[in-house]
Amino acid sequence: MLGPVILAASRSDRMRRLISAAPVTKQVVDRFIPGETVDDVVPIVEERTAQGLELTMDVVGEDITTPDEARAARDAYLALVDRLAELELGERVEMSVKLSMFGQALEGGHELALANVRPVVEAAAAIGTTVTLDAEDHTTLDSMFAIHDELRQDFPQTGCVIQAYLFRTEADARRLAANGSRVRLVKGAYKEPAEVAYQQKHEIDKAYVRVLRTLMDGDGYPMIGSHDPRLISIAQELARRAGRKPDEYEFQMLYGIRSDEHLRLAAEGHRMRVYTAYGTDWYGYFMRRLAEKPANLRFFVRSMISKG
Ligand SMILES: Cc1cc2nc3c(=O)[nH]c(=O)nc-3n(C[C@H](O)[C@H](O)[C@H](O)COP(=O)(O)OP(=O)(O)OC[C@H]3O[C@@H](n4cnc5c(N)ncnc54)[C@H](O)[C@@H]3O)c2cc1C
């Protein structure tokens, strides 16, 4: 029950100010968002790649309000690409982007987001890597999929994300599996109404398995974005049945969550990619992590009380 309340709070400016200013917040935030600048996260990128993991980097900051901020987001990703090029890590590290950060919600947002994301996709391709378009709330998805189709004409490796909790996703998965897309499947992290999304965990988990089967049996590259042990073993079984080799799908988990499992799956010979977010505008990303696991919120509140 707490999850939807936290997700509602994540849209409140008052809560944002309160939580961002609390002295204890930083320690809890660091667990999920390990730095504010690219220099802060370079040691993590080097350490994880040396451990046999791959990464996808997310510069946080979805709540932009002007075209200049959207262009600044583009530039932040371009600076990241330059840094990956210097480190010669292009082939191990890709990027995840939220189109809202590239201006999608502003006036003329679809074109603006496409114009801002294209140079990032081009720069990524030039160093041997790619970009995945994250899935945000359901109202943004038609635009996201259209941008994905557009980018794939020149850069077929561009990925996108689909969310098992949405009713539309089974049809999206069929289309993306047939056209050979790289697709990350997640349960879904936003507060969605019952008209468009399953609300119960068991319904979402069942939908996840149905969609995953479609992706595994299709022509694309499935990326299993989940920490759920049951879904991970089902994914292994579905990959085996579909005759997929270890480099024909991958697992993805978030930085700071089930880190031992990242290493265990990599040691078993699976491709494992760690989604690593950094930046200063971490509020929305952080609140979604609190909403996913009530124990995180309890820990956060206890820390506030004991330090306060
Ligand atoms: C790589 C990656 C990319 C993602 N991209 C998107 C996206 O683009 N759009 C989107 O809507 N959602 C995205 N998500 C979030 C996703 O939708 C889920 O909210 C999140 O993954 C939790 O679901 P789960 O599959 O891990 O299963 P759950 O049933 O939520 O969790 C399974 C177990 O994992 C652990 N766990 C899960 N979440 C947490 C947490 N926050 N803190 C501590 N432990 C936790 C717990 O042990 C839990 O019991 C992404 C997730 C991943 C892994």
Short mmCIF file of C-alpha atoms and ligand atoms in Angstrom, two decimals:
data_model
loop_
_atom_site.label_atom_id
_atom_site.label_comp_id
_atom_site.label_asym_id
_atom_site.label_seq_id
_atom_site.Cartn_x
_atom_site.Cartn_y
_atom_site.Cartn_z
CA MET A 1 0.00 0.00 0.00
CA LEU A 2 2.90 2.37 0.71
CA GLY A 3 4.28 2.28 -2.82
CA PRO A 4 1.52 4.38 -4.46
CA VAL A 5 1.67 6.93 -1.62
CA ILE A 6 5.42 7.37 -2.10
CA LEU A 7 4.98 7.63 -5.86
CA ALA A 8 2.34 10.34 -5.35
CA ALA A 9 4.77 12.16 -3.00
CA SER A 10 7.43 11.97 -5.71
CA ARG A 11 5.35 14.47 -7.73
CA SER A 12 5.03 16.94 -4.83
CA ASP A 13 7.31 19.98 -4.78
CA ARG A 14 6.84 20.36 -1.03
CA MET A 15 8.02 16.78 -0.39
CA ARG A 16 10.90 17.32 -2.79
CA ARG A 17 12.08 20.34 -0.80
CA LEU A 18 11.66 18.56 2.56
CA ILE A 19 13.40 15.36 1.55
CA SER A 20 16.18 16.99 -0.46
CA ALA A 21 17.06 19.26 2.47
CA ALA A 22 17.08 16.56 5.18
CA PRO A 23 20.70 16.10 6.35
CA VAL A 24 20.42 12.32 6.48
CA THR A 25 19.08 11.96 2.94
CA LYS A 26 22.48 11.93 1.25
CA GLN A 27 23.66 8.73 2.96
CA VAL A 28 20.53 6.88 1.88
CA VAL A 29 20.62 8.35 -1.64
CA ASP A 30 24.24 7.25 -2.07
CA ARG A 31 23.19 3.61 -1.93
CA PHE A 32 21.28 4.03 -5.22
CA ILE A 33 22.94 7.05 -6.86
CA PRO A 34 26.67 6.79 -6.25
CA GLY A 35 27.76 10.23 -7.43
CA GLU A 36 26.88 13.64 -8.76
CA THR A 37 29.44 13.97 -11.55
CA VAL A 38 30.98 11.75 -14.16
CA ASP A 39 34.26 11.90 -12.20
CA ASP A 40 32.47 10.49 -9.16
CA VAL A 41 31.29 7.43 -11.07
CA VAL A 42 34.35 6.66 -13.21
CA PRO A 43 35.96 4.55 -10.41
CA ILE A 44 32.72 2.54 -10.17
CA VAL A 45 32.64 2.00 -13.93
CA GLU A 46 36.27 0.84 -13.86
CA GLU A 47 35.72 -1.45 -10.88
CA ARG A 48 32.55 -3.08 -12.21
CA THR A 49 33.88 -3.65 -15.72
CA ALA A 50 37.03 -5.20 -14.18
CA GLN A 51 34.67 -7.59 -12.31
CA GLY A 52 33.19 -8.77 -15.61
CA LEU A 53 30.04 -6.65 -15.39
CA GLU A 54 28.69 -4.27 -18.02
CA LEU A 55 26.93 -1.01 -17.23
CA THR A 56 24.25 1.29 -18.49
CA MET A 57 24.66 4.87 -17.28
CA ASP A 58 21.76 7.18 -16.46
CA VAL A 59 22.26 10.89 -15.86
CA VAL A 60 19.34 11.70 -13.54
CA GLY A 61 17.19 14.79 -14.09
CA GLU A 62 13.79 14.08 -15.55
CA ASP A 63 12.07 17.21 -14.19
CA ILE A 64 13.37 19.82 -16.59
CA THR A 65 11.24 22.83 -17.52
CA THR A 66 13.08 24.68 -20.32
CA PRO A 67 14.65 23.82 -23.71
CA ASP A 68 18.01 25.02 -22.36
CA GLU A 69 17.85 22.41 -19.61
CA ALA A 70 17.03 19.78 -22.24
CA ARG A 71 20.12 20.80 -24.24
CA ALA A 72 22.18 20.69 -21.04
CA ALA A 73 20.99 17.10 -20.56
CA ARG A 74 22.15 16.25 -24.07
CA ASP A 75 25.54 17.84 -23.30
CA ALA A 76 25.87 15.89 -20.06
CA TYR A 77 25.45 12.64 -22.01
CA LEU A 78 27.89 13.81 -24.70
CA ALA A 79 30.47 14.52 -21.97
CA LEU A 80 29.87 11.01 -20.64
CA VAL A 81 30.48 9.52 -24.09
CA ASP A 82 33.77 11.46 -24.34
CA ARG A 83 34.83 10.06 -20.99
CA LEU A 84 33.95 6.50 -21.98
CA ALA A 85 35.96 6.98 -25.16
CA GLU A 86 39.03 8.11 -23.14
CA LEU A 87 38.64 5.04 -20.92
CA GLU A 88 38.16 2.80 -23.98
CA LEU A 89 35.07 1.37 -22.33
CA GLY A 90 32.59 2.03 -25.13
CA GLU A 91 31.93 -1.63 -25.73
CA ARG A 92 31.14 -2.41 -22.06
CA VAL A 93 29.08 0.62 -21.10
CA GLU A 94 25.91 1.86 -22.75
CA MET A 95 23.58 4.70 -21.80
CA SER A 96 19.98 4.89 -20.62
CA VAL A 97 18.06 8.08 -21.25
CA LYS A 98 14.71 9.45 -20.17
CA LEU A 99 13.21 11.45 -23.01
CA SER A 100 11.53 13.78 -20.51
CA MET A 101 15.02 15.02 -19.67
CA PHE A 102 15.58 15.76 -23.37
CA GLY A 103 12.48 17.97 -23.48
CA GLN A 104 9.67 15.54 -24.36
CA ALA A 105 7.14 17.20 -22.00
CA LEU A 106 7.80 20.75 -23.25
CA GLU A 107 6.01 22.48 -26.12
CA GLY A 108 7.00 20.76 -29.37
CA GLY A 109 8.51 18.16 -27.08
CA HIS A 110 8.48 15.16 -29.39
CA GLU A 111 10.66 16.90 -32.01
CA LEU A 112 12.79 18.56 -29.34
CA ALA A 113 13.51 15.25 -27.58
CA LEU A 114 14.34 13.57 -30.89
CA ALA A 115 16.67 16.41 -31.90
CA ASN A 116 18.43 16.27 -28.51
CA VAL A 117 18.76 12.51 -28.25
CA ARG A 118 19.98 11.89 -31.81
CA PRO A 119 23.48 13.37 -31.30
CA VAL A 120 23.88 11.20 -28.18
CA VAL A 121 22.92 8.07 -30.11
CA GLU A 122 25.33 9.06 -32.92
CA ALA A 123 28.18 9.70 -30.47
CA ALA A 124 27.48 6.41 -28.69
CA ALA A 125 27.57 4.48 -31.98
CA ALA A 126 30.90 6.12 -32.85
CA ILE A 127 32.52 4.55 -29.75
CA GLY A 128 30.89 1.15 -30.24
CA THR A 129 28.02 1.44 -27.80
CA THR A 130 24.37 2.35 -27.80
CA VAL A 131 21.50 4.03 -26.00
CA THR A 132 18.35 2.59 -24.44
CA LEU A 133 15.24 4.76 -24.13
CA ASP A 134 13.77 4.28 -20.65
CA ALA A 135 10.00 3.93 -20.27
CA GLU A 136 8.34 6.65 -18.21
CA ASP A 137 4.63 7.07 -17.45
CA HIS A 138 2.15 5.66 -19.96
CA THR A 139 1.24 9.04 -21.49
CA THR A 140 4.78 9.37 -22.88
CA LEU A 141 5.09 5.98 -24.54
CA ASP A 142 3.65 6.57 -28.03
CA SER A 143 6.19 9.36 -28.47
CA MET A 144 9.00 7.20 -27.02
CA PHE A 145 8.24 4.29 -29.38
CA ALA A 146 8.02 6.64 -32.39
CA ILE A 147 11.43 8.12 -31.48
CA HIS A 148 12.79 4.59 -31.04
CA ASP A 149 11.56 3.62 -34.54
CA GLU A 150 13.04 6.77 -36.01
CA LEU A 151 16.46 6.29 -34.38
CA ARG A 152 16.57 2.62 -35.37
CA GLN A 153 16.48 3.54 -39.04
CA ASP A 154 20.08 4.75 -38.70
CA PHE A 155 21.08 3.04 -35.45
CA PRO A 156 19.31 -0.34 -35.23
CA GLN A 157 20.96 -1.14 -31.88
CA THR A 158 19.03 1.62 -30.10
CA GLY A 159 17.04 -0.02 -27.33
CA CYS A 160 13.80 0.72 -25.55
CA VAL A 161 12.03 -0.35 -22.38
CA ILE A 162 8.62 -1.95 -21.94
CA GLN A 163 6.73 -2.30 -18.66
CA ALA A 164 4.94 -5.55 -17.80
CA TYR A 165 2.29 -3.75 -15.70
CA LEU A 166 0.74 -2.00 -18.73
CA PHE A 167 -2.03 -3.73 -20.68
CA ARG A 168 -0.57 -2.42 -23.95
CA THR A 169 2.79 -4.10 -23.42
CA GLU A 170 1.98 -7.54 -24.83
CA ALA A 171 1.18 -5.94 -28.20
CA ASP A 172 4.27 -3.69 -28.01
CA ALA A 173 6.40 -6.74 -27.25
CA ARG A 174 5.09 -8.63 -30.29
CA ARG A 175 5.94 -5.70 -32.56
CA LEU A 176 9.41 -5.16 -31.06
CA ALA A 177 10.23 -8.88 -31.05
CA ALA A 178 9.28 -9.12 -34.71
CA ASN A 179 11.36 -6.13 -35.79
CA GLY A 180 14.52 -7.34 -34.02
CA SER A 181 14.76 -4.63 -31.34
CA ARG A 182 16.87 -4.58 -28.21
CA VAL A 183 14.22 -4.48 -25.49
CA ARG A 184 14.53 -4.20 -21.73
CA LEU A 185 11.55 -5.68 -19.94
CA VAL A 186 10.77 -4.31 -16.46
CA LYS A 187 7.76 -4.58 -14.16
CA GLY A 188 7.17 -0.80 -14.21
CA ALA A 189 7.95 1.87 -11.62
CA TYR A 190 5.33 4.63 -12.06
CA LYS A 191 1.91 5.16 -10.48
CA GLU A 192 -0.49 4.05 -13.21
CA PRO A 193 -4.31 3.94 -13.10
CA ALA A 194 -6.31 0.70 -13.21
CA GLU A 195 -7.61 1.66 -16.70
CA VAL A 196 -4.17 1.06 -18.20
CA ALA A 197 -2.21 -1.16 -15.82
CA TYR A 198 -2.38 -4.24 -13.63
CA GLN A 199 -2.34 -3.24 -9.97
CA GLN A 200 -1.64 -6.57 -8.24
CA LYS A 201 1.85 -8.02 -7.97
CA HIS A 202 0.78 -11.52 -9.05
CA GLU A 203 -0.91 -10.11 -12.19
CA ILE A 204 2.19 -8.08 -13.05
CA ASP A 205 4.47 -11.08 -12.53
CA LYS A 206 2.28 -13.26 -14.78
CA ALA A 207 2.26 -10.57 -17.48
CA TYR A 208 6.06 -10.31 -17.16
CA VAL A 209 6.44 -14.01 -17.96
CA ARG A 210 4.04 -13.81 -20.94
CA VAL A 211 5.90 -10.82 -22.39
CA LEU A 212 9.29 -12.37 -21.72
CA ARG A 213 8.28 -15.50 -23.61
CA THR A 214 7.35 -13.33 -26.62
CA LEU A 215 10.72 -11.56 -26.48
CA MET A 216 12.73 -14.76 -26.05
CA ASP A 217 10.92 -16.46 -28.95
CA GLY A 218 11.28 -13.41 -31.21
CA ASP A 219 14.07 -11.94 -33.32
CA GLY A 220 15.24 -9.20 -30.96
CA TYR A 221 17.66 -8.96 -28.04
CA PRO A 222 15.86 -9.33 -24.67
CA MET A 223 17.23 -7.51 -21.63
CA ILE A 224 15.73 -8.81 -18.41
CA GLY A 225 15.47 -5.84 -16.05
CA SER A 226 14.53 -7.37 -12.71
CA HIS A 227 15.88 -8.38 -9.29
CA ASP A 228 13.13 -10.93 -8.77
CA PRO A 229 14.79 -14.35 -8.23
CA ARG A 230 11.76 -16.22 -9.56
CA LEU A 231 11.65 -14.24 -12.80
CA ILE A 232 15.39 -14.59 -13.24
CA SER A 233 15.21 -18.39 -13.12
CA ILE A 234 12.18 -18.38 -15.44
CA ALA A 235 14.16 -16.17 -17.85
CA GLN A 236 17.06 -18.64 -17.81
CA GLU A 237 14.66 -21.48 -18.61
CA LEU A 238 12.90 -19.53 -21.40
CA ALA A 239 16.27 -18.59 -22.93
CA ARG A 240 17.32 -22.25 -22.86
CA ARG A 241 14.06 -23.39 -24.47
CA ALA A 242 14.34 -20.70 -27.15
CA GLY A 243 17.87 -21.96 -27.92
CA ARG A 244 19.46 -18.59 -27.12
CA LYS A 245 23.21 -18.49 -26.48
CA PRO A 246 24.55 -16.44 -23.49
CA ASP A 247 25.33 -13.47 -25.74
CA GLU A 248 21.79 -13.41 -27.18
CA TYR A 249 20.13 -11.90 -24.08
CA GLU A 250 21.25 -10.20 -20.89
CA PHE A 251 20.24 -9.51 -17.31
CA GLN A 252 20.10 -6.00 -15.92
CA MET A 253 19.82 -4.81 -12.33
CA LEU A 254 20.03 -1.47 -10.59
CA TYR A 255 23.16 -0.26 -8.83
CA GLY A 256 22.83 -0.83 -5.08
CA ILE A 257 20.24 -3.61 -5.30
CA ARG A 258 21.20 -7.29 -4.92
CA SER A 259 24.84 -6.60 -5.80
CA ASP A 260 25.91 -10.18 -4.93
CA GLU A 261 23.47 -11.42 -7.54
CA HIS A 262 25.12 -9.20 -10.19
CA LEU A 263 28.40 -11.01 -9.58
CA ARG A 264 26.84 -14.46 -9.25
CA LEU A 265 25.06 -14.24 -12.62
CA ALA A 266 28.19 -12.85 -14.31
CA ALA A 267 30.28 -15.66 -12.81
CA GLU A 268 27.79 -18.18 -14.22
CA GLY A 269 28.56 -16.83 -17.70
CA HIS A 270 25.56 -14.54 -18.12
CA ARG A 271 25.82 -11.02 -19.47
CA MET A 272 24.94 -8.78 -16.53
CA ARG A 273 24.54 -5.04 -16.89
CA VAL A 274 24.29 -2.70 -13.90
CA TYR A 275 22.08 0.36 -14.36
CA THR A 276 24.05 3.13 -12.67
CA ALA A 277 22.47 6.53 -12.14
CA TYR A 278 24.34 9.69 -11.22
CA GLY A 279 23.73 13.42 -11.12
CA THR A 280 22.32 16.09 -8.86
CA ASP A 281 18.62 15.89 -9.71
CA TRP A 282 18.12 12.50 -8.08
CA TYR A 283 14.75 13.04 -6.35
CA GLY A 284 12.41 11.20 -8.79
CA TYR A 285 14.78 8.24 -9.23
CA PHE A 286 15.31 7.97 -5.47
CA MET A 287 11.59 8.08 -4.65
CA ARG A 288 10.88 5.25 -7.11
CA ARG A 289 13.51 3.13 -5.33
CA LEU A 290 11.83 3.87 -1.97
CA ALA A 291 8.42 2.96 -3.42
CA GLU A 292 9.64 -0.41 -4.69
CA LYS A 293 10.59 -1.65 -1.26
CA PRO A 294 8.84 -0.36 1.89
CA ALA A 295 11.85 -1.47 3.97
CA ASN A 296 13.87 1.26 2.20
CA LEU A 297 11.37 3.85 3.39
CA ARG A 298 11.39 2.47 6.94
CA PHE A 299 15.21 2.66 6.96
CA PHE A 300 15.08 6.21 5.62
CA VAL A 301 12.51 7.37 8.17
CA ARG A 302 14.38 5.67 11.06
CA SER A 303 17.62 7.40 9.98
CA MET A 304 15.84 10.76 9.88
CA ILE A 305 14.41 10.27 13.37
CA SER A 306 17.62 9.01 14.96
CA LYS A 307 19.82 11.71 13.36
CA GLY A 308 17.20 14.43 13.77
C1 LIG B 1 17.98 -2.26 -15.18
C2 LIG B 1 16.64 -1.71 -14.82
C3 LIG B 1 16.12 -0.66 -15.54
C4 LIG B 1 14.84 -0.17 -15.26
N1 LIG B 1 14.27 0.76 -16.08
C5 LIG B 1 12.98 1.11 -15.87
C6 LIG B 1 12.29 1.93 -16.80
O1 LIG B 1 12.82 2.38 -17.81
N2 LIG B 1 10.99 2.24 -16.54
C7 LIG B 1 10.34 1.75 -15.44
O2 LIG B 1 9.14 2.03 -15.29
N3 LIG B 1 10.97 0.99 -14.54
C8 LIG B 1 12.27 0.66 -14.72
N4 LIG B 1 12.89 -0.16 -13.82
C9 LIG B 1 12.27 -0.43 -12.50
C10 LIG B 1 11.31 -1.60 -12.56
O3 LIG B 1 10.14 -1.24 -13.27
C11 LIG B 1 10.91 -2.08 -11.15
O4 LIG B 1 10.28 -1.04 -10.47
C12 LIG B 1 12.07 -2.55 -10.29
O5 LIG B 1 13.00 -3.28 -11.05
C13 LIG B 1 11.57 -3.48 -9.17
O6 LIG B 1 10.99 -4.62 -9.73
P1 LIG B 1 11.67 -6.07 -9.71
O7 LIG B 1 11.48 -6.68 -11.04
O8 LIG B 1 13.07 -5.97 -9.26
O9 LIG B 1 10.78 -6.94 -8.74
P2 LIG B 1 10.27 -6.70 -7.26
O10 LIG B 1 9.26 -7.75 -7.01
O11 LIG B 1 9.91 -5.28 -7.01
O12 LIG B 1 11.57 -6.99 -6.41
C14 LIG B 1 12.17 -8.27 -6.30
C15 LIG B 1 13.21 -8.20 -5.20
O13 LIG B 1 14.26 -7.31 -5.59
C16 LIG B 1 14.68 -6.50 -4.51
N5 LIG B 1 14.34 -5.09 -4.80
C17 LIG B 1 13.60 -4.62 -5.84
N6 LIG B 1 13.55 -3.26 -5.81
C18 LIG B 1 14.27 -2.89 -4.72
C19 LIG B 1 14.62 -1.62 -4.17
N7 LIG B 1 14.22 -0.46 -4.69
N8 LIG B 1 15.39 -1.61 -3.06
C20 LIG B 1 15.85 -2.76 -2.50
N9 LIG B 1 15.56 -3.99 -2.98
C21 LIG B 1 14.79 -4.05 -4.09
C22 LIG B 1 13.94 -6.98 -3.31
O14 LIG B 1 14.73 -8.00 -2.70
C23 LIG B 1 12.68 -7.57 -3.89
O15 LIG B 1 12.10 -8.54 -3.07
C24 LIG B 1 14.13 -0.69 -14.13
C25 LIG B 1 14.68 -1.74 -13.40
C26 LIG B 1 15.90 -2.27 -13.74
C27 LIG B 1 16.41 -3.43 -12.96
#
